[in-house]
Amino acid sequence: MTRQLRLSLGQEPEAPSFDAFVRGPSNALAVNAVEAWPAWQGGCLAILGQKGVGKSHLARAWAARVDALILDPRNPDVGAAPGRPVLLEDADRGASTEGLFHLINLAAREGGGLLLTGRTRPSTWPTALPDLRSRLNAFPVVEIEAPDDTVLEGVLRRFFRDRNIRPPEEVYPYLLTRMRRSIPDAEAIVKRLDEAGDEGFRPVTRVLARQILEAQGALDL
């Protein structure tokens, strides 16, 4: 079966949702904290973690559930925010100082809420506004750690399913003990296995997985 045909027969990639989010020990605290809205301290929460741990998926799952506005952190439309929950992604990478200050104040009002994502704690973000400094220092945070085996296996299965591929069960533990610990790496490995299988008219097996990992220098030994 060609790659194009398998993709056409496979499922469409799932939109970010809590049902599609793969849970495990590495993200359990973050999921529980996000799902506790609207009981956040001051209506605010920041999800922290390095690239590829699932911050954006979890944040957008929340946004879809609560019908949150997703605003540009560098130029947020504060006028549209009163009475609405708001999501700002990558807020640690140049968010508007005045916009962030107003959104934090609005988050505590009825119907409001503010979810931020970033790699560093709000207490370390630069600002010249003393009032914003105090709010950032006290901003509630929750961290997603590097994906554990439960999460990585879950996302591997999802990526294979999206491509209508059913590898032997032995492929999963083989990949888990050798791949780099990130969701983008899991997606990249599945994509390369799919392409390599088509190029050589080969099924996705443990042997093919080893060849791909060696070729990419992705073995995490």
PDB file of C-alpha atoms in Angstrom:
ATOM      1  CA  MET A   1       0.000   0.000   0.000  1.00  0.00           C
ATOM      2  CA  THR A   2       1.554   3.312  -1.033  1.00  0.00           C
ATOM      3  CA  ARG A   3       2.078   6.088   1.471  1.00  0.00           C
ATOM      4  CA  GLN A   4      -0.433   8.365  -0.267  1.00  0.00           C
ATOM      5  CA  LEU A   5      -3.100   5.660  -0.207  1.00  0.00           C
ATOM      6  CA  ARG A   6      -2.422   4.776   3.433  1.00  0.00           C
ATOM      7  CA  LEU A   7      -2.650   8.431   4.430  1.00  0.00           C
ATOM      8  CA  SER A   8      -5.944   8.819   2.574  1.00  0.00           C
ATOM      9  CA  LEU A   9      -7.330   5.781   4.370  1.00  0.00           C
ATOM     10  CA  GLY A  10      -5.919   6.811   7.745  1.00  0.00           C
ATOM     11  CA  GLN A  11      -7.551   9.078  10.261  1.00  0.00           C
ATOM     12  CA  GLU A  12      -7.204  12.834  10.106  1.00  0.00           C
ATOM     13  CA  PRO A  13      -4.805  14.184  12.753  1.00  0.00           C
ATOM     14  CA  GLU A  14      -6.786  14.910  15.902  1.00  0.00           C
ATOM     15  CA  ALA A  15      -7.392  18.503  16.885  1.00  0.00           C
ATOM     16  CA  PRO A  16      -6.005  19.444  20.295  1.00  0.00           C
ATOM     17  CA  SER A  17      -8.361  18.137  22.966  1.00  0.00           C
ATOM     18  CA  PHE A  18      -8.180  16.578  26.402  1.00  0.00           C
ATOM     19  CA  ASP A  19      -9.326  13.273  24.917  1.00  0.00           C
ATOM     20  CA  ALA A  20      -6.470  13.317  22.391  1.00  0.00           C
ATOM     21  CA  PHE A  21      -3.863  14.458  24.926  1.00  0.00           C
ATOM     22  CA  VAL A  22      -1.711  11.526  26.042  1.00  0.00           C
ATOM     23  CA  ARG A  23      -1.410  11.553  29.825  1.00  0.00           C
ATOM     24  CA  GLY A  24       1.350  10.137  31.970  1.00  0.00           C
ATOM     25  CA  PRO A  25       3.365  10.844  35.126  1.00  0.00           C
ATOM     26  CA  SER A  26       5.360  13.567  33.354  1.00  0.00           C
ATOM     27  CA  ASN A  27       2.305  15.734  32.699  1.00  0.00           C
ATOM     28  CA  ALA A  28      -0.264  14.619  35.288  1.00  0.00           C
ATOM     29  CA  LEU A  29       0.188  17.650  37.552  1.00  0.00           C
ATOM     30  CA  ALA A  30      -0.129  20.027  34.620  1.00  0.00           C
ATOM     31  CA  VAL A  31      -3.291  18.363  33.312  1.00  0.00           C
ATOM     32  CA  ASN A  32      -4.906  18.442  36.748  1.00  0.00           C
ATOM     33  CA  ALA A  33      -3.965  22.094  37.218  1.00  0.00           C
ATOM     34  CA  VAL A  34      -5.321  23.154  33.825  1.00  0.00           C
ATOM     35  CA  GLU A  35      -8.561  21.234  34.317  1.00  0.00           C
ATOM     36  CA  ALA A  36      -9.085  23.014  37.658  1.00  0.00           C
ATOM     37  CA  TRP A  37     -10.060  26.228  35.832  1.00  0.00           C
ATOM     38  CA  PRO A  38     -11.852  28.477  36.789  1.00  0.00           C
ATOM     39  CA  ALA A  39     -10.505  27.852  40.300  1.00  0.00           C
ATOM     40  CA  TRP A  40      -7.031  29.174  39.441  1.00  0.00           C
ATOM     41  CA  GLN A  41      -5.369  31.605  41.820  1.00  0.00           C
ATOM     42  CA  GLY A  42      -6.329  35.040  40.503  1.00  0.00           C
ATOM     43  CA  GLY A  43      -7.687  33.319  37.388  1.00  0.00           C
ATOM     44  CA  CYS A  44      -4.147  32.751  36.106  1.00  0.00           C
ATOM     45  CA  LEU A  45      -1.862  29.807  35.322  1.00  0.00           C
ATOM     46  CA  ALA A  46       1.371  29.292  33.385  1.00  0.00           C
ATOM     47  CA  ILE A  47       2.350  25.954  31.826  1.00  0.00           C
ATOM     48  CA  LEU A  48       6.126  25.617  31.702  1.00  0.00           C
ATOM     49  CA  GLY A  49       8.318  23.106  29.922  1.00  0.00           C
ATOM     50  CA  GLN A  50      10.915  22.661  27.235  1.00  0.00           C
ATOM     51  CA  LYS A  51      10.104  22.349  23.539  1.00  0.00           C
ATOM     52  CA  GLY A  52       8.242  19.186  22.618  1.00  0.00           C
ATOM     53  CA  VAL A  53       6.673  18.236  25.955  1.00  0.00           C
ATOM     54  CA  GLY A  54       3.064  18.989  24.959  1.00  0.00           C
ATOM     55  CA  LYS A  55       2.504  22.506  26.336  1.00  0.00           C
ATOM     56  CA  SER A  56       0.772  23.796  23.240  1.00  0.00           C
ATOM     57  CA  HIS A  57      -1.516  20.770  22.875  1.00  0.00           C
ATOM     58  CA  LEU A  58      -2.632  20.996  26.507  1.00  0.00           C
ATOM     59  CA  ALA A  59      -3.120  24.755  26.324  1.00  0.00           C
ATOM     60  CA  ARG A  60      -5.134  24.571  23.116  1.00  0.00           C
ATOM     61  CA  ALA A  61      -7.202  21.701  24.492  1.00  0.00           C
ATOM     62  CA  TRP A  62      -8.140  24.007  27.364  1.00  0.00           C
ATOM     63  CA  ALA A  63      -8.847  26.856  24.942  1.00  0.00           C
ATOM     64  CA  ALA A  64     -11.177  24.644  22.904  1.00  0.00           C
ATOM     65  CA  ARG A  65     -13.017  23.425  25.990  1.00  0.00           C
ATOM     66  CA  VAL A  66     -13.629  26.861  27.514  1.00  0.00           C
ATOM     67  CA  ASP A  67     -13.903  28.830  24.240  1.00  0.00           C
ATOM     68  CA  ALA A  68     -10.880  30.938  25.097  1.00  0.00           C
ATOM     69  CA  LEU A  69      -9.476  33.716  22.974  1.00  0.00           C
ATOM     70  CA  ILE A  70      -6.035  32.855  21.575  1.00  0.00           C
ATOM     71  CA  LEU A  71      -4.194  36.146  21.349  1.00  0.00           C
ATOM     72  CA  ASP A  72      -0.830  37.270  20.029  1.00  0.00           C
ATOM     73  CA  PRO A  73       1.294  37.854  23.150  1.00  0.00           C
ATOM     74  CA  ARG A  74       3.222  40.647  21.417  1.00  0.00           C
ATOM     75  CA  ASN A  75       0.094  42.566  20.450  1.00  0.00           C
ATOM     76  CA  PRO A  76      -2.893  41.170  22.360  1.00  0.00           C
ATOM     77  CA  ASP A  77      -6.357  42.548  21.675  1.00  0.00           C
ATOM     78  CA  VAL A  78      -7.087  43.456  25.275  1.00  0.00           C
ATOM     79  CA  GLY A  79     -10.380  45.087  24.290  1.00  0.00           C
ATOM     80  CA  ALA A  80     -11.810  41.690  23.322  1.00  0.00           C
ATOM     81  CA  ALA A  81     -10.756  40.003  26.564  1.00  0.00           C
ATOM     82  CA  PRO A  82     -13.171  41.230  29.298  1.00  0.00           C
ATOM     83  CA  GLY A  83     -15.367  38.353  30.452  1.00  0.00           C
ATOM     84  CA  ARG A  84     -13.458  35.804  28.357  1.00  0.00           C
ATOM     85  CA  PRO A  85     -10.687  33.319  29.168  1.00  0.00           C
ATOM     86  CA  VAL A  86      -7.493  34.015  27.214  1.00  0.00           C
ATOM     87  CA  LEU A  87      -4.539  31.946  26.029  1.00  0.00           C
ATOM     88  CA  LEU A  88      -1.113  33.427  25.279  1.00  0.00           C
ATOM     89  CA  GLU A  89       1.440  30.948  23.930  1.00  0.00           C
ATOM     90  CA  ASP A  90       5.201  31.494  24.249  1.00  0.00           C
ATOM     91  CA  ALA A  91       4.529  34.427  26.545  1.00  0.00           C
ATOM     92  CA  ASP A  92       8.150  34.421  27.704  1.00  0.00           C
ATOM     93  CA  ARG A  93       9.348  35.385  24.218  1.00  0.00           C
ATOM     94  CA  GLY A  94       8.510  39.050  24.005  1.00  0.00           C
ATOM     95  CA  ALA A  95       4.989  39.525  25.351  1.00  0.00           C
ATOM     96  CA  SER A  96       3.592  43.051  25.483  1.00  0.00           C
ATOM     97  CA  THR A  97       4.253  44.424  28.966  1.00  0.00           C
ATOM     98  CA  GLU A  98       1.134  46.592  29.109  1.00  0.00           C
ATOM     99  CA  GLY A  99      -1.015  43.953  27.433  1.00  0.00           C
ATOM    100  CA  LEU A 100       0.078  41.277  29.880  1.00  0.00           C
ATOM    101  CA  PHE A 101      -0.558  43.588  32.827  1.00  0.00           C
ATOM    102  CA  HIS A 102      -4.134  44.294  31.707  1.00  0.00           C
ATOM    103  CA  LEU A 103      -4.851  40.641  30.911  1.00  0.00           C
ATOM    104  CA  ILE A 104      -3.694  39.544  34.368  1.00  0.00           C
ATOM    105  CA  ASN A 105      -6.055  42.073  35.934  1.00  0.00           C
ATOM    106  CA  LEU A 106      -8.959  40.956  33.714  1.00  0.00           C
ATOM    107  CA  ALA A 107      -8.331  37.275  34.495  1.00  0.00           C
ATOM    108  CA  ALA A 108      -9.578  37.686  38.056  1.00  0.00           C
ATOM    109  CA  ARG A 109     -12.953  39.011  36.943  1.00  0.00           C
ATOM    110  CA  GLU A 110     -16.071  36.916  36.356  1.00  0.00           C
ATOM    111  CA  GLY A 111     -15.788  34.812  33.222  1.00  0.00           C
ATOM    112  CA  GLY A 112     -12.107  35.613  32.842  1.00  0.00           C
ATOM    113  CA  GLY A 113      -8.964  33.535  32.939  1.00  0.00           C
ATOM    114  CA  LEU A 114      -5.422  33.689  31.620  1.00  0.00           C
ATOM    115  CA  LEU A 115      -3.340  30.691  30.572  1.00  0.00           C
ATOM    116  CA  LEU A 116       0.250  31.253  29.508  1.00  0.00           C
ATOM    117  CA  THR A 117       2.815  28.870  28.062  1.00  0.00           C
ATOM    118  CA  GLY A 118       6.561  29.303  28.134  1.00  0.00           C
ATOM    119  CA  ARG A 119       9.904  27.719  28.909  1.00  0.00           C
ATOM    120  CA  THR A 120      10.896  29.974  31.801  1.00  0.00           C
ATOM    121  CA  ARG A 121       9.136  31.123  34.961  1.00  0.00           C
ATOM    122  CA  PRO A 122       7.212  34.405  34.824  1.00  0.00           C
ATOM    123  CA  SER A 123       9.258  35.599  37.800  1.00  0.00           C
ATOM    124  CA  THR A 124      12.300  35.725  35.483  1.00  0.00           C
ATOM    125  CA  TRP A 125      10.631  37.696  32.675  1.00  0.00           C
ATOM    126  CA  PRO A 126      11.949  41.252  32.300  1.00  0.00           C
ATOM    127  CA  THR A 127       9.637  44.190  32.952  1.00  0.00           C
ATOM    128  CA  ALA A 128      10.041  47.812  34.046  1.00  0.00           C
ATOM    129  CA  LEU A 129       6.518  48.001  35.510  1.00  0.00           C
ATOM    130  CA  PRO A 130       6.655  47.471  39.298  1.00  0.00           C
ATOM    131  CA  ASP A 131       3.003  46.365  39.460  1.00  0.00           C
ATOM    132  CA  LEU A 132       3.561  43.779  36.734  1.00  0.00           C
ATOM    133  CA  ARG A 133       6.769  42.640  38.412  1.00  0.00           C
ATOM    134  CA  SER A 134       4.895  41.773  41.590  1.00  0.00           C
ATOM    135  CA  ARG A 135       2.211  39.899  39.654  1.00  0.00           C
ATOM    136  CA  LEU A 136       4.745  37.907  37.668  1.00  0.00           C
ATOM    137  CA  ASN A 137       6.637  37.013  40.832  1.00  0.00           C
ATOM    138  CA  ALA A 138       3.451  35.533  42.303  1.00  0.00           C
ATOM    139  CA  PHE A 139       2.139  33.972  39.062  1.00  0.00           C
ATOM    140  CA  PRO A 140       0.965  30.349  39.584  1.00  0.00           C
ATOM    141  CA  VAL A 141       2.965  27.862  37.516  1.00  0.00           C
ATOM    142  CA  VAL A 142       2.904  24.166  36.704  1.00  0.00           C
ATOM    143  CA  GLU A 143       5.604  22.292  34.797  1.00  0.00           C
ATOM    144  CA  ILE A 144       5.480  19.499  32.238  1.00  0.00           C
ATOM    145  CA  GLU A 145       8.559  17.309  32.451  1.00  0.00           C
ATOM    146  CA  ALA A 146      10.261  15.442  29.615  1.00  0.00           C
ATOM    147  CA  PRO A 147       7.871  12.784  28.259  1.00  0.00           C
ATOM    148  CA  ASP A 148       7.915   9.479  30.140  1.00  0.00           C
ATOM    149  CA  ASP A 149       7.462   6.073  28.503  1.00  0.00           C
ATOM    150  CA  THR A 150       3.670   6.174  28.904  1.00  0.00           C
ATOM    151  CA  VAL A 151       3.430   9.461  27.039  1.00  0.00           C
ATOM    152  CA  LEU A 152       5.964   8.553  24.357  1.00  0.00           C
ATOM    153  CA  GLU A 153       4.316   5.220  23.617  1.00  0.00           C
ATOM    154  CA  GLY A 154       0.937   6.902  23.445  1.00  0.00           C
ATOM    155  CA  VAL A 155       2.074   9.536  20.972  1.00  0.00           C
ATOM    156  CA  LEU A 156       3.934   6.946  18.867  1.00  0.00           C
ATOM    157  CA  ARG A 157       0.741   4.930  18.619  1.00  0.00           C
ATOM    158  CA  ARG A 158      -1.219   8.037  17.683  1.00  0.00           C
ATOM    159  CA  PHE A 159       1.267   9.057  14.969  1.00  0.00           C
ATOM    160  CA  PHE A 160       1.302   5.527  13.518  1.00  0.00           C
ATOM    161  CA  ARG A 161      -2.501   5.440  13.634  1.00  0.00           C
ATOM    162  CA  ASP A 162      -2.717   8.780  11.815  1.00  0.00           C
ATOM    163  CA  ARG A 163      -0.717   7.185   8.982  1.00  0.00           C
ATOM    164  CA  ASN A 164      -2.701   3.942   9.076  1.00  0.00           C
ATOM    165  CA  ILE A 165       0.394   1.935  10.072  1.00  0.00           C
ATOM    166  CA  ARG A 166       0.228  -0.995  12.478  1.00  0.00           C
ATOM    167  CA  PRO A 167       3.780  -1.992  13.396  1.00  0.00           C
ATOM    168  CA  PRO A 168       4.533  -5.156  15.410  1.00  0.00           C
ATOM    169  CA  GLU A 169       4.262  -4.584  19.156  1.00  0.00           C
ATOM    170  CA  GLU A 170       8.009  -5.147  19.562  1.00  0.00           C
ATOM    171  CA  VAL A 171       8.666  -1.901  17.698  1.00  0.00           C
ATOM    172  CA  TYR A 172       7.367   0.204  20.586  1.00  0.00           C
ATOM    173  CA  PRO A 173       9.704  -0.936  23.385  1.00  0.00           C
ATOM    174  CA  TYR A 174      12.569  -0.920  20.893  1.00  0.00           C
ATOM    175  CA  LEU A 175      11.966   2.734  20.015  1.00  0.00           C
ATOM    176  CA  LEU A 176      11.278   3.782  23.597  1.00  0.00           C
ATOM    177  CA  THR A 177      14.664   2.590  24.839  1.00  0.00           C
ATOM    178  CA  ARG A 178      16.587   4.268  22.028  1.00  0.00           C
ATOM    179  CA  MET A 179      14.857   7.424  20.814  1.00  0.00           C
ATOM    180  CA  ARG A 180      15.277  10.947  22.110  1.00  0.00           C
ATOM    181  CA  ARG A 181      12.717  11.926  24.703  1.00  0.00           C
ATOM    182  CA  SER A 182      10.527  14.410  22.875  1.00  0.00           C
ATOM    183  CA  ILE A 183       7.199  14.373  21.070  1.00  0.00           C
ATOM    184  CA  PRO A 184       8.596  16.059  17.909  1.00  0.00           C
ATOM    185  CA  ASP A 185      11.276  13.341  17.731  1.00  0.00           C
ATOM    186  CA  ALA A 186       8.574  10.681  18.020  1.00  0.00           C
ATOM    187  CA  GLU A 187       6.642  12.282  15.174  1.00  0.00           C
ATOM    188  CA  ALA A 188       9.782  12.595  13.041  1.00  0.00           C
ATOM    189  CA  ILE A 189      10.696   8.932  13.556  1.00  0.00           C
ATOM    190  CA  VAL A 190       7.226   7.747  12.553  1.00  0.00           C
ATOM    191  CA  LYS A 191       7.308   9.964   9.463  1.00  0.00           C
ATOM    192  CA  ARG A 192      10.720   8.628   8.434  1.00  0.00           C
ATOM    193  CA  LEU A 193       9.654   5.019   9.016  1.00  0.00           C
ATOM    194  CA  ASP A 194       6.615   5.638   6.849  1.00  0.00           C
ATOM    195  CA  GLU A 195       8.698   7.143   4.053  1.00  0.00           C
ATOM    196  CA  ALA A 196      11.439   4.491   4.267  1.00  0.00           C
ATOM    197  CA  GLY A 197       8.894   1.707   4.164  1.00  0.00           C
ATOM    198  CA  ASP A 198       7.407   3.125   0.984  1.00  0.00           C
ATOM    199  CA  GLU A 199      10.798   3.733  -0.630  1.00  0.00           C
ATOM    200  CA  GLY A 200      11.846   0.117  -0.201  1.00  0.00           C
ATOM    201  CA  PHE A 201       8.383  -1.498  -0.249  1.00  0.00           C
ATOM    202  CA  ARG A 202       9.084  -2.752   3.268  1.00  0.00           C
ATOM    203  CA  PRO A 203       6.871  -3.133   6.342  1.00  0.00           C
ATOM    204  CA  VAL A 204       7.631  -1.097   9.446  1.00  0.00           C
ATOM    205  CA  THR A 205       9.575  -3.506  11.642  1.00  0.00           C
ATOM    206  CA  ARG A 206      12.192  -3.434  14.377  1.00  0.00           C
ATOM    207  CA  VAL A 207      14.911  -3.920  11.749  1.00  0.00           C
ATOM    208  CA  LEU A 208      13.718  -0.903   9.790  1.00  0.00           C
ATOM    209  CA  ALA A 209      13.427   1.117  13.010  1.00  0.00           C
ATOM    210  CA  ARG A 210      17.067   0.423  13.855  1.00  0.00           C
ATOM    211  CA  GLN A 211      18.208   1.422  10.384  1.00  0.00           C
ATOM    212  CA  ILE A 212      16.303   4.708  10.593  1.00  0.00           C
ATOM    213  CA  LEU A 213      17.620   5.548  14.053  1.00  0.00           C
ATOM    214  CA  GLU A 214      21.187   4.802  13.022  1.00  0.00           C
ATOM    215  CA  ALA A 215      20.859   6.804   9.814  1.00  0.00           C
ATOM    216  CA  GLN A 216      19.507   9.831  11.696  1.00  0.00           C
ATOM    217  CA  GLY A 217      21.975   9.528  14.542  1.00  0.00           C
ATOM    218  CA  ALA A 218      18.931   9.452  16.816  1.00  0.00           C
ATOM    219  CA  LEU A 219      19.963   6.563  19.025  1.00  0.00           C
ATOM    220  CA  ASP A 220      19.889   7.794  22.609  1.00  0.00           C
ATOM    221  CA  LEU A 221      22.213   5.184  24.129  1.00  0.00           C
TER     222      LEU A 221
END
